[in-house]
Short mmCIF file of C-alpha atoms in Angstrom, two decimals:
data_model
loop_
_atom_site.label_atom_id
_atom_site.label_comp_id
_atom_site.label_asym_id
_atom_site.label_seq_id
_atom_site.Cartn_x
_atom_site.Cartn_y
_atom_site.Cartn_z
CA MET A 1 -19.52 -22.04 60.13
CA THR A 2 -20.45 -23.07 56.59
CA VAL A 3 -23.78 -24.65 55.68
CA THR A 4 -24.00 -26.48 52.34
CA VAL A 5 -27.29 -27.73 50.92
CA VAL A 6 -27.31 -30.42 48.22
CA SER A 7 -30.71 -30.93 46.59
CA MET A 8 -31.64 -34.11 44.77
CA PRO A 9 -32.12 -35.48 42.19
CA GLU A 10 -30.35 -32.67 40.28
CA VAL A 11 -27.46 -32.68 42.84
CA THR A 12 -27.46 -28.89 43.10
CA VAL A 13 -24.94 -27.58 45.65
CA THR A 14 -25.63 -24.23 47.33
CA ARG A 15 -24.05 -22.40 50.25
CA THR A 16 -26.42 -20.79 52.76
CA ASP A 17 -26.80 -19.92 56.43
CA PHE A 18 -28.83 -21.61 59.18
CA ALA A 19 -31.95 -19.61 58.37
CA GLY A 20 -31.79 -20.65 54.73
CA ALA A 21 -31.12 -24.26 55.71
CA ARG A 22 -34.18 -24.26 58.00
CA GLU A 23 -36.37 -22.96 55.18
CA ARG A 24 -35.11 -25.63 52.77
CA LEU A 25 -35.60 -28.37 55.36
CA ALA A 26 -39.17 -27.26 56.01
CA ALA A 27 -40.14 -26.91 52.32
CA ASP A 28 -38.12 -29.47 50.34
CA SER A 29 -37.46 -33.16 50.53
CA LEU A 30 -34.52 -35.34 49.52
CA LEU A 31 -31.94 -32.88 50.81
CA LEU A 32 -28.40 -33.19 52.13
CA VAL A 33 -27.48 -30.46 54.61
CA ASP A 34 -23.80 -30.35 55.54
CA VAL A 35 -22.55 -28.12 58.37
CA GLU A 36 -18.82 -27.45 58.51
CA LEU A 37 -17.68 -26.31 61.94
CA PRO A 38 -14.34 -24.59 62.62
CA PRO A 39 -11.66 -27.07 63.78
CA ASP A 40 -11.45 -25.50 67.26
CA ALA A 41 -15.17 -24.75 67.67
CA ALA A 42 -16.91 -25.65 70.91
CA SER A 43 -20.07 -27.74 71.02
CA VAL A 44 -22.90 -26.18 69.03
CA PRO A 45 -26.62 -27.15 69.42
CA LEU A 46 -27.01 -27.76 65.71
CA ALA A 47 -30.32 -29.62 65.96
CA ALA A 48 -32.04 -26.55 67.39
CA ARG A 49 -30.35 -24.15 64.96
CA LEU A 50 -31.45 -26.28 62.00
CA GLY A 51 -34.99 -26.53 63.39
CA LEU A 52 -34.95 -30.32 63.69
CA ASP A 53 -37.77 -31.98 65.63
CA ALA A 54 -37.01 -33.51 69.05
CA ALA A 55 -33.84 -31.45 69.36
CA GLU A 56 -33.32 -32.66 72.94
CA GLU A 57 -32.78 -36.20 71.64
CA LEU A 58 -30.20 -34.84 69.21
CA ASP A 59 -28.15 -32.85 71.71
CA TRP A 60 -25.09 -34.86 70.65
CA PHE A 61 -25.37 -33.59 67.05
CA GLY A 62 -22.39 -31.25 66.58
CA ARG A 63 -20.96 -31.86 70.05
CA THR A 64 -17.20 -32.34 70.22
CA GLY A 65 -15.67 -35.51 71.60
CA GLU A 66 -18.59 -37.79 70.73
CA PRO A 67 -17.67 -41.49 70.38
CA ALA A 68 -18.90 -43.75 67.59
CA ARG A 69 -22.71 -43.91 67.60
CA ALA A 70 -25.54 -45.64 65.76
CA ASP A 71 -29.04 -45.00 67.14
CA PHE A 72 -32.51 -45.62 65.73
CA LEU A 73 -34.79 -42.85 67.00
CA GLY A 74 -38.23 -43.72 65.69
CA ASP A 75 -38.60 -41.82 62.41
CA ARG A 76 -34.93 -40.85 62.33
CA ALA A 77 -31.51 -42.40 62.91
CA GLY A 78 -28.33 -40.87 64.24
CA PHE A 79 -24.72 -41.83 63.58
CA VAL A 80 -21.27 -40.63 64.59
CA VAL A 81 -19.05 -41.91 61.78
CA PRO A 82 -15.22 -42.06 62.01
CA VAL A 83 -13.42 -40.75 58.93
CA VAL A 84 -9.70 -40.79 58.14
CA GLN A 85 -8.42 -37.37 57.12
CA GLY A 86 -4.69 -37.27 56.50
CA ASP A 87 -2.93 -38.43 59.65
CA GLN A 88 -5.98 -37.82 61.83
CA ILE A 89 -9.21 -39.67 62.51
CA LYS A 90 -12.19 -37.36 62.85
CA HIS A 91 -15.91 -37.97 63.30
CA VAL A 92 -18.85 -36.92 61.14
CA HIS A 93 -22.23 -36.55 62.83
CA VAL A 94 -25.18 -37.77 60.75
CA VAL A 95 -28.94 -37.49 61.21
CA VAL A 96 -31.20 -39.12 58.62
CA THR A 97 -34.97 -39.07 58.16
CA GLU A 98 -37.27 -39.96 55.27
CA ARG A 99 -36.92 -36.38 53.96
CA PHE A 100 -33.32 -35.28 54.51
CA LEU A 101 -29.82 -36.20 55.57
CA ALA A 102 -27.93 -33.77 57.83
CA THR A 103 -24.20 -34.04 58.50
CA ALA A 104 -21.88 -32.03 60.74
CA HIS A 105 -18.11 -32.16 61.05
CA HIS A 106 -15.12 -30.13 62.19
CA GLY A 107 -12.76 -28.77 59.58
CA GLN A 108 -13.24 -31.32 56.79
CA GLY A 109 -13.74 -28.78 54.03
CA ASP A 110 -13.92 -31.25 51.13
CA LEU A 111 -16.51 -33.59 52.68
CA ALA A 112 -19.55 -31.98 51.06
CA ARG A 113 -17.82 -31.97 47.67
CA LYS A 114 -16.90 -35.66 47.95
CA ILE A 115 -20.42 -36.60 48.99
CA ALA A 116 -21.87 -34.58 46.12
CA GLN A 117 -19.60 -36.39 43.66
CA GLY A 118 -20.76 -39.73 45.07
CA LEU A 119 -24.39 -38.66 44.79
CA ARG A 120 -23.92 -37.72 41.12
CA HIS A 121 -22.72 -41.22 40.37
CA GLU A 122 -25.13 -43.14 42.59
CA ARG A 123 -28.30 -41.08 42.09
CA PRO A 124 -29.92 -42.03 45.44
CA VAL A 125 -33.68 -42.40 45.57
CA ASP A 126 -34.11 -41.38 49.22
CA PRO A 127 -32.08 -40.01 52.17
CA VAL A 128 -31.46 -43.53 53.53
CA HIS A 129 -29.70 -44.38 50.27
CA MET A 130 -27.66 -41.19 50.73
CA LEU A 131 -26.80 -42.38 54.25
CA PHE A 132 -25.30 -45.61 52.94
CA ILE A 133 -23.30 -43.65 50.37
CA VAL A 134 -21.84 -41.54 53.19
CA LEU A 135 -21.07 -44.66 55.23
CA GLN A 136 -19.36 -46.29 52.26
CA GLU A 137 -17.29 -43.13 51.70
CA ALA A 138 -16.17 -43.27 55.35
CA LEU A 139 -15.14 -46.92 54.95
CA ALA A 140 -13.22 -45.99 51.79
CA THR A 141 -11.03 -43.58 53.79
CA PHE A 142 -10.09 -46.41 56.17
CA ARG A 143 -9.45 -48.79 53.28
CA LEU A 144 -7.15 -46.35 51.49
CA SER A 145 -5.22 -45.59 54.66
CA ALA A 146 -4.82 -49.28 55.55
CA VAL A 147 -3.64 -50.26 52.06
CA ARG A 148 -1.23 -47.32 51.83
CA ASN A 149 0.31 -48.12 55.21
CA LEU A 150 0.46 -51.83 54.38
CA LEU A 151 2.47 -51.12 51.22
CA GLU A 152 4.76 -48.82 53.20
CA THR A 153 5.32 -51.57 55.78
CA GLU A 154 6.21 -54.14 53.12
CA GLU A 155 8.59 -51.68 51.46
CA LEU A 156 10.29 -51.02 54.79
CA GLU A 157 10.66 -54.75 55.39
CA ASP A 158 12.36 -55.18 52.00
CA GLN A 159 14.72 -52.29 52.76
CA MET A 160 15.64 -53.80 56.13
CA PHE A 161 17.07 -56.92 54.53
CA GLU A 162 19.19 -54.81 52.18
CA ASP A 163 20.38 -52.16 54.63
CA ARG A 164 19.11 -52.08 58.21
CA ARG A 165 18.94 -48.60 59.78
CA ALA A 166 17.60 -47.21 63.05
CA GLU A 167 15.14 -44.92 61.20
CA GLN A 168 13.33 -48.00 59.91
CA LEU A 169 12.49 -49.05 63.46
CA GLN A 170 10.99 -45.62 64.13
CA ALA A 171 8.94 -45.85 60.94
CA LEU A 172 7.69 -49.32 61.92
CA ALA A 173 6.68 -48.03 65.34
CA ARG A 174 4.73 -45.22 63.68
CA LEU A 175 2.97 -47.66 61.33
CA ARG A 176 2.15 -50.02 64.18
CA ARG A 177 0.63 -47.14 66.16
CA ARG A 178 -1.30 -46.09 63.06
CA SER A 179 -2.76 -49.58 62.62
CA ALA A 180 -3.87 -49.57 66.25
CA GLN A 181 -5.54 -46.16 65.77
CA LEU A 182 -7.43 -47.34 62.69
CA HIS A 183 -8.58 -50.51 64.43
CA HIS A 184 -9.55 -48.66 67.61
CA ALA A 185 -11.61 -46.13 65.64
CA LEU A 186 -13.37 -48.48 63.22
CA LEU A 187 -14.15 -51.54 65.35
CA PRO A 188 -16.55 -49.82 67.83
CA PHE A 189 -18.36 -48.12 64.96
CA LEU A 190 -18.86 -51.39 63.08
CA GLN A 191 -20.09 -53.09 66.23
CA VAL A 192 -22.77 -50.48 66.98
CA THR A 193 -23.88 -50.20 63.33
CA ASP A 194 -24.10 -54.00 62.98
CA ALA A 195 -26.32 -54.13 66.05
CA VAL A 196 -28.66 -51.41 64.74
CA LEU A 197 -28.78 -52.67 61.15
CA THR A 198 -29.34 -56.28 62.17
CA ARG A 199 -32.19 -55.21 64.42
CA ARG A 200 -33.74 -53.20 61.59
CA MET A 201 -33.37 -56.02 59.03
CA ILE A 202 -35.29 -58.37 61.33
CA ASN A 203 -38.26 -56.02 61.01
CA PRO A 204 -40.48 -57.22 58.10
CA SER A 205 -41.34 -53.63 57.19
CA PHE A 206 -37.72 -52.81 56.37
CA PRO A 207 -37.61 -52.50 52.53
CA GLU A 208 -35.63 -55.08 50.58
CA GLU A 209 -33.55 -52.41 48.84
CA ARG A 210 -32.43 -51.00 52.17
CA GLN A 211 -31.67 -54.49 53.45
CA ARG A 212 -29.42 -55.00 50.44
CA SER A 213 -27.62 -51.70 51.10
CA ALA A 214 -27.21 -52.64 54.77
CA ARG A 215 -25.75 -56.04 53.90
CA GLU A 216 -23.36 -54.46 51.41
CA PHE A 217 -22.19 -52.01 54.07
CA GLN A 218 -21.68 -54.80 56.63
CA THR A 219 -19.70 -56.83 54.10
CA ALA A 220 -17.56 -53.82 53.17
CA GLY A 221 -16.98 -53.05 56.84
CA ARG A 222 -15.72 -56.58 57.50
CA LEU A 223 -13.39 -56.38 54.49
CA VAL A 224 -11.95 -53.05 55.62
CA LEU A 225 -11.48 -54.41 59.14
CA ALA A 226 -9.65 -57.39 57.62
CA ASP A 227 -7.36 -54.96 55.75
CA ILE A 228 -6.56 -53.17 59.00
CA GLU A 229 -5.88 -56.47 60.76
CA SER A 230 -3.57 -57.42 57.86
CA LEU A 231 -1.73 -54.15 58.48
CA GLN A 232 -1.40 -54.99 62.16
CA GLU A 233 -0.07 -58.45 61.32
CA ALA A 234 2.38 -56.98 58.78
CA THR A 235 3.76 -54.52 61.33
CA ARG A 236 4.18 -57.30 63.89
CA ARG A 237 5.95 -59.45 61.29
CA SER A 238 8.23 -56.56 60.34
CA PHE A 239 9.15 -55.98 63.97
CA ALA A 240 9.97 -59.68 64.27
CA SER A 241 12.13 -59.47 61.12
CA TYR A 242 13.94 -56.45 62.50
CA SER A 243 14.58 -58.27 65.78
CA SER A 244 15.87 -61.29 63.85
CA LEU A 245 18.29 -59.10 61.91
CA VAL A 246 19.54 -57.52 65.13
CA ALA A 247 19.93 -60.96 66.72
CA GLY A 248 21.86 -62.16 63.67
CA GLU A 249 24.24 -59.22 63.89
CA GLN A 250 24.72 -59.84 67.60
CA ASN A 251 25.49 -63.50 66.86
CA GLY A 252 28.15 -62.33 64.38
CA VAL A 253 29.73 -60.13 67.04
CA ILE A 254 29.71 -63.02 69.52
CA ASN A 255 31.33 -65.30 66.93
CA ARG A 256 34.09 -62.75 66.35
CA LEU A 257 34.66 -62.47 70.08
CA ALA A 258 34.83 -66.28 70.25
CA ILE A 259 37.53 -66.33 67.57
CA VAL A 260 39.52 -63.64 69.36
CA SER A 261 39.17 -65.53 72.64
CA VAL A 262 40.28 -68.86 71.14
CA VAL A 263 43.38 -67.21 69.67
CA PHE A 264 44.48 -64.83 72.38
CA LEU A 265 43.44 -66.45 75.65
CA PRO A 266 46.06 -69.25 75.38
CA LEU A 267 48.68 -66.69 74.38
CA SER A 268 47.75 -64.52 77.33
CA PHE A 269 48.11 -67.52 79.61
CA LEU A 270 51.56 -68.31 78.23
CA THR A 271 52.83 -64.76 78.56
CA GLY A 272 51.46 -64.56 82.08
CA PHE A 273 52.94 -67.90 83.02
CA PHE A 274 56.42 -67.18 81.71
CA GLY A 275 56.32 -63.69 83.13
CA MET A 276 56.34 -65.02 86.70
CA ASN A 277 59.69 -64.84 88.51
CA PHE A 278 60.05 -68.29 90.03
CA THR A 279 63.39 -70.17 90.33
CA PHE A 280 63.08 -72.52 87.34
CA LEU A 281 62.57 -69.73 84.86
CA THR A 282 65.20 -67.38 86.26
CA ASP A 283 67.97 -69.98 86.93
CA LYS A 284 67.53 -72.81 84.40
CA LEU A 285 66.28 -71.16 81.20
CA GLU A 286 69.24 -69.03 80.22
CA THR A 287 70.16 -69.91 76.60
CA ARG A 288 68.79 -68.56 73.33
CA ASP A 289 67.62 -72.03 72.29
CA ASP A 290 65.47 -72.27 75.42
CA PHE A 291 63.96 -68.90 74.60
CA TRP A 292 63.06 -69.86 71.01
CA LEU A 293 61.76 -73.24 72.06
CA LEU A 294 59.54 -72.14 74.90
CA ALA A 295 58.74 -68.49 74.30
CA ILE A 296 58.29 -68.50 70.51
CA GLY A 297 57.83 -72.18 69.62
CA LEU A 298 55.26 -72.83 72.29
CA GLN A 299 53.21 -69.80 71.26
CA ALA A 300 53.39 -70.82 67.59
CA LEU A 301 52.21 -74.30 68.56
CA VAL A 302 49.31 -72.78 70.50
CA LEU A 303 48.34 -70.62 67.50
CA LEU A 304 48.33 -73.63 65.20
CA GLY A 305 46.20 -75.53 67.69
CA SER A 306 43.76 -72.59 67.93
CA PHE A 307 43.38 -72.33 64.16
CA TYR A 308 42.90 -76.08 63.89
CA LEU A 309 40.20 -75.90 66.56
CA LEU A 310 38.46 -73.08 64.69
CA HIS A 311 38.61 -75.09 61.48
CA ARG A 312 37.20 -78.22 63.12
CA THR A 313 34.33 -76.37 64.81
CA ARG A 314 33.58 -74.37 61.57
CA ILE A 315 33.18 -71.14 63.49
CA TRP A 316 35.29 -69.28 60.94
CA ARG A 317 33.34 -70.65 57.97
CA ARG A 318 30.01 -69.79 59.62
CA LEU A 319 31.21 -66.24 60.22
CA LEU A 320 32.25 -65.85 56.58
CA ASP A 321 28.87 -67.18 55.42
CA GLU A 322 27.05 -64.63 57.59
CA ASP A 323 29.13 -61.79 56.15
#
């Protein structure tokens, strides 16, 4: 495990152990304590190891498999924040008080560095301000993933109209599954945070600056959710386009079969008819003129009639236009 302490307002980043983190939490204020757990680590009682008050209420802090959470616990608040990391969606556990902000996560080694960079630019005045910076950073990961996948979907759709391939359908299925994962991870989190923040903003004692930060987060959350829904709509539209292209190709095959049928079915009938051994054919039709008239002339007449029928119904022209 790695414990990183970021002190404000100088934004000084130091690595320490749990004992050192407990000392800093007891003595200093305006701190960010980030605990990085191994990716395969079991649940760890981090609240007790960091010396946090009311550790029994924070038994979820650092526990694996926790769903999205947003709780107001008197003088502290707790969150389980989804974050997009590569192709995976992981969760960051957050506890905030008036003195510090503590985060815990599994295997996201660059999280503390990213938060520190955001703190250098934002210069938060209190841990609650730091909390909203962390929440905005989490939303940014969803926004980047949604926009990147949306552009990939549109590029795939353009490629389909130029050269349709089976790999494109597999890529669309992957993007559609990705959009569902993003929506499934973000929507519950936004719902629980909206409920908590709205309840806090109703309280007259909630400072105006924090209300502004809460409203900005809610607005950003709705915009990111709209981006994800746009991705879902784009994947559905691309699947519909792919199905339309397949249907168009199948229509072309059916049209070709129709042309073959119009030409060869009458010929097959004639050959079958004149191939039967009944008395008229075997006894009466004996000369070469009869052969050319009935066997060849009749088939040529049928071919001309078939081509005339194709021309009148414009099946041939429609097939050429599709090609």
